[in-house]
Amino acid sequence: QIELSSQRKFDEIKKANQAAVKKLVEDQLSSSSEDDDEDAEGKQGKILDKTFTIYTSQTDGDASELERTRQYMNEAFQSGAMTCLICIASVKRNQAVWSCCGCFCIFHLPCIQKWAKDSLFLVSSPLTDDDFGKKDYPWPCPKCRFEYKRSETPTRYYCYCGKVEDPALDPWLVPHSCGQVCEREFKPSCGHKCLLLCHPGPCPPCPKMVTTTCFCRKAKAVPRRCSAKEWSCRLPCGRTLPCGQHTCENPCHSGNCKPCPRVSKQQCICGRRTAERLCASPQWQCDQVCGRTLPCGNHTCEQVCHAGPCGDCPRSGKRSCPCGKSKFTLPCTEDVPTCGDSCDKVLECGIHKCSQRCHRGPCEICRQEVEKQCRCGKHTKRMPCHKPYLCETKCTKIRDCQKHQCKRKCCSGNCPPCDQVCGRTLGCRNHKCPSGCHRGSCYPCPETVDVKCNCGKTVIKVPCGRERTTKPPKCKQLCSQPPTCHHPTQEKHYCHFGRCPPCRQSCQKTLACGHLCPVSCHDEALVKQTGSHQPAGPWEQPSEPAFIQTALPCPPCEVPVSVECLGQHEVSPLPCHSAGPYSCKRLCGRLLACQNHTCMKECHRVTKVSSNGDGKKAGPECLQCEEECTKPRPPGCPHRCVLPCHPGDCPACLQMLKIKCHCKLSVLYIECLKLTCADAKEKDVLTSCKNQCPKELPCGHRCKEICHSGGCPLNCNQKVKLRCPCKRLKKELQCSKVREGQVSLECDALCKEMKRKASEIKEAEAKAAIEEEKRRQQAELEAFENRLRGRRKNKKRKDEVEIEQSPWQKYKNLIMLPMFGVAVVML
């Protein structure tokens, strides 16, 4: 059982794969069918041009006379257009065919051979053995009934022109053509031959040029096409009409002239009446009896209007009695008497004679009783001779149709032809045979059916019965079906069957934003239907997805719309459906009211903003400038602007500048504005304290100048005391001379002695200071060691006895620290 189930699953999967492959192949073929049709049309056009080349060279390119032949050739190329009327099947390129010379219909060679054989058999079957073969009975074409002799029954497959037997299949030639020049004689015969390549259908009119004159032969001969060599000069004919009085006034014409159309007064044959009659019929009879006296003088002529003499009296001469046995010579005024003998004229029955005495008028009917045999010879009966005898027995013979009994009452054996309608269904399967009941095959259905395109403007005629298998013609007309979407007109495409292809025009519906929808029409979009069927398990083959046709809403508008950011920094194209105020993420950058700084917010909405030539101003939503004025101060002004950041120039600095004078001893308070606006000389004056310069000259004396800038003069005139090196001796001299070294004062012996004693004292003081320093350091070392020993003893005591602290001692730091912090903040 497991093996059977697995085999079944394998077969199902195999079928599914084969179906998928078949569908794929069909899709590929259908997608390329249009290209194949276009290639076939181009190839067919080349073959037709090649076939018509010789003919069109004679007509200077005029192909108007080739339309009928072109139609036959197009049918030869078109699939399903050429149909054998006998078997109602398509005629293919590689099949042997036969073409009728009357209707040019094409049949399969085996079909026409069987048709001819059956037709000859049916015609000759009623004949006796003695008559059979003495007469060459014809057989008819199944379509046009054109009769062919028995000897003309086709036995071989020839091309259309009959030159080549079994023509080879060539894709670059017309099917069943040999490709040679046709050379069949034109009909009606003109002495020339067809110039087309071997082709189906009738030959076109002769294209040769001949010199010919008009019908009346009055005009000069001109060159014309052989097929149209008969022409009229349009001049009056001028030939004498049969009336002998008038001439033909019709334009130059072919054949005999028409009867004279004029009217004239003409006498009848007897000459008694005159009437206006057509000149073409001068002889006519009136309705009067002649009435002229005959030569006997006793009777008048009883003939109606006649020509010539009336003749002798019909009652003159020897006349017979009514039965014809006796003759009398009597005047014409006397009637012939009866002879008194029996009449003896043969009665209508053709057997018995009249038994009455000679009498005038017709004989009576035969009343003798006879033994009569019926017409079929099966019964007898005594009855009056004038009455026919027909028995009630119906004939059981089969009529010549070999289907129905005669069923005629008392048939003589020569049964009449069957009077019933055949009624058999013809090969087309649409109609029944309308002929009288007959033997053998019925003639093909004579009807043709129009196979139309969807719009009905392109039509091809095919034999009845082929309309179901014939592919509709390709129509070059535009499809006239109304659009199924919202567009007023659909895309231009050729006529077709079934639904129109999906509309590929742009939607063009007005969206809510006012723009037109630019995408392709989506009123009939195919949407995959999901969730309609849940597979029973992994072994079940997934079914093909179902698609439903529905109208989809228009997608969001993608038309780019120029939108300015909130801060008016940039204009960017945004999709219409998402177009709206947006932040460009830049800094606002608008100039604040201070005219010095810009808004540092991210791009934001600004209301009540007016732009001027200086740039964009900040709005109420922008930041307010809280910076100090950072504009550069005038040179020398150390103060900041007293105003917050502001537009324009800073106000003049009115603060007092605290500076020192040139000598750096006095502090001066000067307005900053005065100092910064003064030049170099004025600044020297303003920064001078007006006191004597306290600076010392290199010589050590005070400068005698008033407080000034720059260096002091070097020519000091102060009297200085010049001392010796030991400072004991002194002398007053001018400072400048002393500095220049122009004068000097040397120590004496006493000075040197005093210098030696002073140096000894200094050495003793230095030694005493060093010893004092050593004692101080020793005392500090001892004190440090004593402190260190005391700390170790206290630690031992704490380890031995732990004294419990009070709550205040534990938490006083936690309480006091916040209180000190609050107090500091309040201060």
Tab-separated table of C-alpha atoms in Angstrom, residues 365-594:
chain	number	residue	atom	x	y	z
A	365	ILE	CA	-67.466	8.663	-75.434
A	366	CYS	CA	-66.961	4.906	-75.771
A	367	ARG	CA	-69.533	3.106	-73.663
A	368	GLN	CA	-68.715	-0.486	-74.498
A	369	GLU	CA	-67.920	-2.805	-71.581
A	370	VAL	CA	-64.581	-4.535	-71.880
A	371	GLU	CA	-62.310	-6.661	-69.724
A	372	LYS	CA	-59.713	-4.060	-68.632
A	373	GLN	CA	-56.390	-4.827	-67.021
A	374	CYS	CA	-54.963	-2.373	-64.499
A	375	ARG	CA	-51.806	-0.436	-65.229
A	376	CYS	CA	-49.576	-2.645	-63.095
A	377	GLY	CA	-51.087	-5.765	-64.766
A	378	LYS	CA	-52.012	-7.528	-61.557
A	379	HIS	CA	-55.840	-7.175	-61.742
A	380	THR	CA	-58.649	-7.283	-64.410
A	381	LYS	CA	-62.226	-5.976	-64.391
A	382	ARG	CA	-65.198	-5.469	-66.765
A	383	MET	CA	-66.061	-1.792	-67.047
A	384	PRO	CA	-66.875	0.920	-69.622
A	385	CYS	CA	-64.088	1.395	-72.082
A	386	HIS	CA	-63.803	5.153	-71.500
A	387	LYS	CA	-63.056	4.745	-67.807
A	388	PRO	CA	-59.448	4.041	-66.730
A	389	TYR	CA	-58.849	1.146	-64.367
A	390	LEU	CA	-56.314	1.685	-61.581
A	391	CYS	CA	-56.005	-0.815	-58.781
A	392	GLU	CA	-55.174	0.103	-55.208
A	393	THR	CA	-51.945	-1.899	-55.097
A	394	LYS	CA	-48.910	0.259	-54.279
A	395	CYS	CA	-45.659	-0.268	-56.141
A	396	THR	CA	-42.893	-1.713	-53.994
A	397	LYS	CA	-40.046	-1.115	-56.398
A	398	ILE	CA	-37.081	1.014	-55.312
A	399	ARG	CA	-36.742	4.204	-57.251
A	400	ASP	CA	-33.520	5.235	-58.962
A	401	CYS	CA	-32.320	6.904	-55.755
A	402	GLN	CA	-31.944	3.364	-54.362
A	403	LYS	CA	-33.435	4.576	-51.068
A	404	HIS	CA	-37.179	5.025	-51.328
A	405	GLN	CA	-39.994	2.782	-52.629
A	406	CYS	CA	-42.176	4.004	-55.481
A	407	LYS	CA	-45.459	3.612	-53.491
A	408	ARG	CA	-47.447	4.841	-56.475
A	409	LYS	CA	-50.831	3.142	-56.893
A	410	CYS	CA	-50.966	0.736	-59.798
A	411	CYS	CA	-47.528	1.614	-61.135
A	412	SER	CA	-46.723	0.445	-64.648
A	413	GLY	CA	-43.162	-0.452	-63.633
A	414	ASN	CA	-41.566	2.628	-65.141
A	415	CYS	CA	-41.277	4.330	-61.770
A	416	PRO	CA	-40.825	8.099	-61.928
A	417	PRO	CA	-37.714	9.736	-60.427
A	418	CYS	CA	-37.771	10.171	-56.673
A	419	ASP	CA	-39.568	13.407	-55.843
A	420	GLN	CA	-38.304	13.675	-52.246
A	421	VAL	CA	-35.578	16.045	-51.149
A	422	CYS	CA	-32.275	14.370	-50.321
A	423	GLY	CA	-32.035	16.033	-46.910
A	424	ARG	CA	-28.754	14.412	-45.970
A	425	THR	CA	-26.425	16.521	-43.854
A	426	LEU	CA	-23.652	17.893	-46.023
A	427	GLY	CA	-20.002	17.789	-45.120
A	428	CYS	CA	-20.235	21.278	-43.675
A	429	ARG	CA	-22.470	19.924	-40.881
A	430	ASN	CA	-24.572	23.098	-41.184
A	431	HIS	CA	-26.906	22.466	-44.109
A	432	LYS	CA	-28.767	19.603	-45.699
A	433	CYS	CA	-28.672	18.598	-49.339
A	434	PRO	CA	-31.432	20.547	-51.174
A	435	SER	CA	-31.270	18.376	-54.318
A	436	GLY	CA	-33.744	15.678	-55.191
A	437	CYS	CA	-33.060	12.324	-53.652
A	438	HIS	CA	-30.081	10.808	-55.453
A	439	ARG	CA	-27.447	8.150	-55.272
A	440	GLY	CA	-23.844	8.640	-54.333
A	441	SER	CA	-22.239	11.520	-52.518
A	442	CYS	CA	-23.954	14.837	-52.264
A	443	TYR	CA	-22.425	17.836	-53.911
A	444	PRO	CA	-20.384	20.008	-51.539
A	445	CYS	CA	-22.229	22.748	-49.748
A	446	PRO	CA	-22.343	25.693	-52.171
A	447	GLU	CA	-22.632	28.204	-49.362
A	448	THR	CA	-19.743	30.342	-48.173
A	449	VAL	CA	-19.456	31.746	-44.697
A	450	ASP	CA	-17.966	35.070	-43.770
A	451	VAL	CA	-15.335	34.793	-41.071
A	452	LYS	CA	-15.131	38.227	-39.576
A	453	CYS	CA	-12.919	39.993	-37.174
A	454	ASN	CA	-14.458	41.265	-33.968
A	455	CYS	CA	-15.529	44.587	-35.465
A	456	GLY	CA	-16.836	42.960	-38.664
A	457	LYS	CA	-14.924	45.233	-41.064
A	458	THR	CA	-12.383	42.625	-42.160
A	459	VAL	CA	-14.016	39.584	-43.740
A	460	ILE	CA	-12.743	36.460	-45.426
A	461	LYS	CA	-15.016	34.006	-47.181
A	462	VAL	CA	-14.473	30.347	-46.397
A	463	PRO	CA	-16.432	27.263	-47.463
A	464	CYS	CA	-19.300	26.462	-45.185
A	465	GLY	CA	-18.107	24.213	-42.393
A	466	ARG	CA	-14.649	25.711	-42.111
A	467	GLU	CA	-15.707	28.707	-40.051
A	468	ARG	CA	-15.144	26.828	-36.788
A	469	THR	CA	-11.526	25.953	-37.568
A	470	THR	CA	-10.545	29.028	-39.547
A	471	LYS	CA	-8.568	31.588	-37.673
A	472	PRO	CA	-10.255	35.005	-37.843
A	473	PRO	CA	-8.495	37.462	-40.137
A	474	LYS	CA	-6.096	39.998	-38.752
A	475	CYS	CA	-7.921	43.303	-38.816
A	476	LYS	CA	-5.996	46.503	-39.406
A	477	GLN	CA	-8.850	48.621	-38.097
A	478	LEU	CA	-8.564	50.172	-34.677
A	479	CYS	CA	-10.484	48.529	-31.850
A	480	SER	CA	-13.888	50.182	-31.421
A	481	GLN	CA	-14.830	48.677	-28.069
A	482	PRO	CA	-15.676	51.279	-25.421
A	483	PRO	CA	-13.049	51.716	-22.727
A	484	THR	CA	-13.658	49.826	-19.513
A	485	CYS	CA	-11.695	52.290	-17.401
A	486	HIS	CA	-12.394	55.949	-16.624
A	487	HIS	CA	-10.618	57.256	-19.735
A	488	PRO	CA	-12.896	58.658	-22.455
A	489	THR	CA	-10.899	56.855	-25.136
A	490	GLN	CA	-8.660	53.829	-24.978
A	491	GLU	CA	-5.207	53.346	-26.396
A	492	LYS	CA	-5.061	52.759	-30.120
A	493	HIS	CA	-4.762	49.075	-30.870
A	494	TYR	CA	-5.968	46.787	-33.593
A	495	CYS	CA	-9.287	44.962	-33.595
A	496	HIS	CA	-9.251	41.785	-31.519
A	497	PHE	CA	-11.436	39.253	-29.772
A	498	GLY	CA	-11.886	39.029	-26.038
A	499	ARG	CA	-11.069	41.684	-23.506
A	500	CYS	CA	-8.998	44.659	-24.483
A	501	PRO	CA	-5.418	44.685	-23.173
A	502	PRO	CA	-4.900	46.543	-19.907
A	503	CYS	CA	-4.988	50.293	-20.336
A	504	ARG	CA	-1.463	51.711	-20.275
A	505	GLN	CA	-2.430	55.371	-20.399
A	506	SER	CA	-1.508	57.521	-17.459
A	507	CYS	CA	-4.308	57.688	-14.913
A	508	GLN	CA	-4.713	61.498	-15.050
A	509	LYS	CA	-7.248	61.517	-12.220
A	510	THR	CA	-7.214	64.741	-10.222
A	511	LEU	CA	-5.755	64.006	-6.802
A	512	ALA	CA	-6.739	65.810	-3.620
A	513	CYS	CA	-3.704	68.055	-4.027
A	514	GLY	CA	-4.855	69.159	-7.492
A	515	HIS	CA	-2.177	67.320	-9.462
A	516	LEU	CA	-2.957	64.600	-11.996
A	517	CYS	CA	-2.097	60.996	-11.203
A	518	PRO	CA	0.891	60.129	-13.480
A	519	VAL	CA	0.982	56.338	-13.044
A	520	SER	CA	-0.499	53.861	-15.500
A	521	CYS	CA	-4.247	53.288	-15.376
A	522	HIS	CA	-5.102	51.046	-12.420
A	523	ASP	CA	-8.875	50.712	-12.775
A	524	GLU	CA	-8.522	47.039	-13.754
A	525	ALA	CA	-5.437	45.861	-11.929
A	526	LEU	CA	-4.887	42.151	-11.364
A	527	VAL	CA	-4.411	41.508	-7.657
A	528	LYS	CA	-3.222	38.200	-6.352
A	529	GLN	CA	-5.833	36.637	-4.101
A	530	THR	CA	-4.210	35.074	-1.087
A	531	GLY	CA	-5.604	32.829	1.598
A	532	SER	CA	-8.364	31.398	-0.611
A	533	HIS	CA	-7.224	27.796	-0.215
A	534	GLN	CA	-5.219	26.181	2.516
A	535	PRO	CA	-3.284	23.041	1.499
A	536	ALA	CA	-4.185	19.922	3.408
A	537	GLY	CA	-0.534	19.022	3.872
A	538	PRO	CA	2.951	19.314	2.388
A	539	TRP	CA	2.140	16.577	-0.118
A	540	GLU	CA	-0.572	18.651	-1.811
A	541	GLN	CA	0.581	20.531	-4.875
A	542	PRO	CA	0.156	24.279	-4.510
A	543	SER	CA	-2.536	25.538	-6.835
A	544	GLU	CA	-1.946	28.399	-9.209
A	545	PRO	CA	-2.501	31.769	-7.558
A	546	ALA	CA	-5.894	33.288	-8.254
A	547	PHE	CA	-6.016	36.839	-9.521
A	548	ILE	CA	-8.964	39.174	-9.193
A	549	GLN	CA	-9.504	42.293	-11.207
A	550	THR	CA	-10.123	45.347	-9.103
A	551	ALA	CA	-9.601	49.075	-9.131
A	552	LEU	CA	-6.692	50.265	-7.016
A	553	PRO	CA	-6.616	53.712	-5.389
A	554	CYS	CA	-4.231	56.271	-6.784
A	555	PRO	CA	-0.818	56.165	-5.110
A	556	PRO	CA	0.400	59.169	-3.103
A	557	CYS	CA	1.295	62.124	-5.289
A	558	GLU	CA	4.998	62.108	-6.110
A	559	VAL	CA	5.077	65.383	-8.044
A	560	PRO	CA	8.011	67.446	-6.720
A	561	VAL	CA	6.791	70.624	-5.054
A	562	SER	CA	9.154	73.411	-4.070
A	563	VAL	CA	8.782	73.876	-0.320
A	564	GLU	CA	10.631	76.439	1.778
A	565	CYS	CA	11.934	75.355	5.145
A	566	LEU	CA	10.574	76.882	8.355
A	567	GLY	CA	13.459	79.276	8.637
A	568	GLN	CA	13.438	80.220	4.924
A	569	HIS	CA	16.984	78.997	4.465
A	570	GLU	CA	16.399	76.765	1.414
A	571	VAL	CA	13.770	75.635	-1.055
A	572	SER	CA	13.744	71.858	-1.641
A	573	PRO	CA	11.623	69.721	-3.994
A	574	LEU	CA	9.519	67.373	-1.878
A	575	PRO	CA	6.902	64.793	-2.950
A	576	CYS	CA	3.526	66.468	-3.016
A	577	HIS	CA	1.951	64.014	-0.562
A	578	SER	CA	4.582	64.857	2.087
A	579	ALA	CA	5.033	68.506	1.182
A	580	GLY	CA	4.773	70.787	4.238
A	581	PRO	CA	6.830	73.016	6.495
A	582	TYR	CA	9.975	71.252	7.580
A	583	SER	CA	13.178	71.995	9.439
A	584	CYS	CA	16.375	71.924	7.449
A	585	LYS	CA	18.365	71.226	10.685
A	586	ARG	CA	20.528	74.275	10.154
A	587	LEU	CA	20.969	77.063	12.705
A	588	CYS	CA	18.359	79.747	12.366
A	589	GLY	CA	21.000	82.405	11.633
A	590	ARG	CA	18.596	85.353	11.701
A	591	LEU	CA	20.112	88.614	12.876
A	592	LEU	CA	18.896	89.402	16.388
A	593	ALA	CA	17.733	92.811	17.502
A	594	CYS	CA	21.243	93.573	18.764
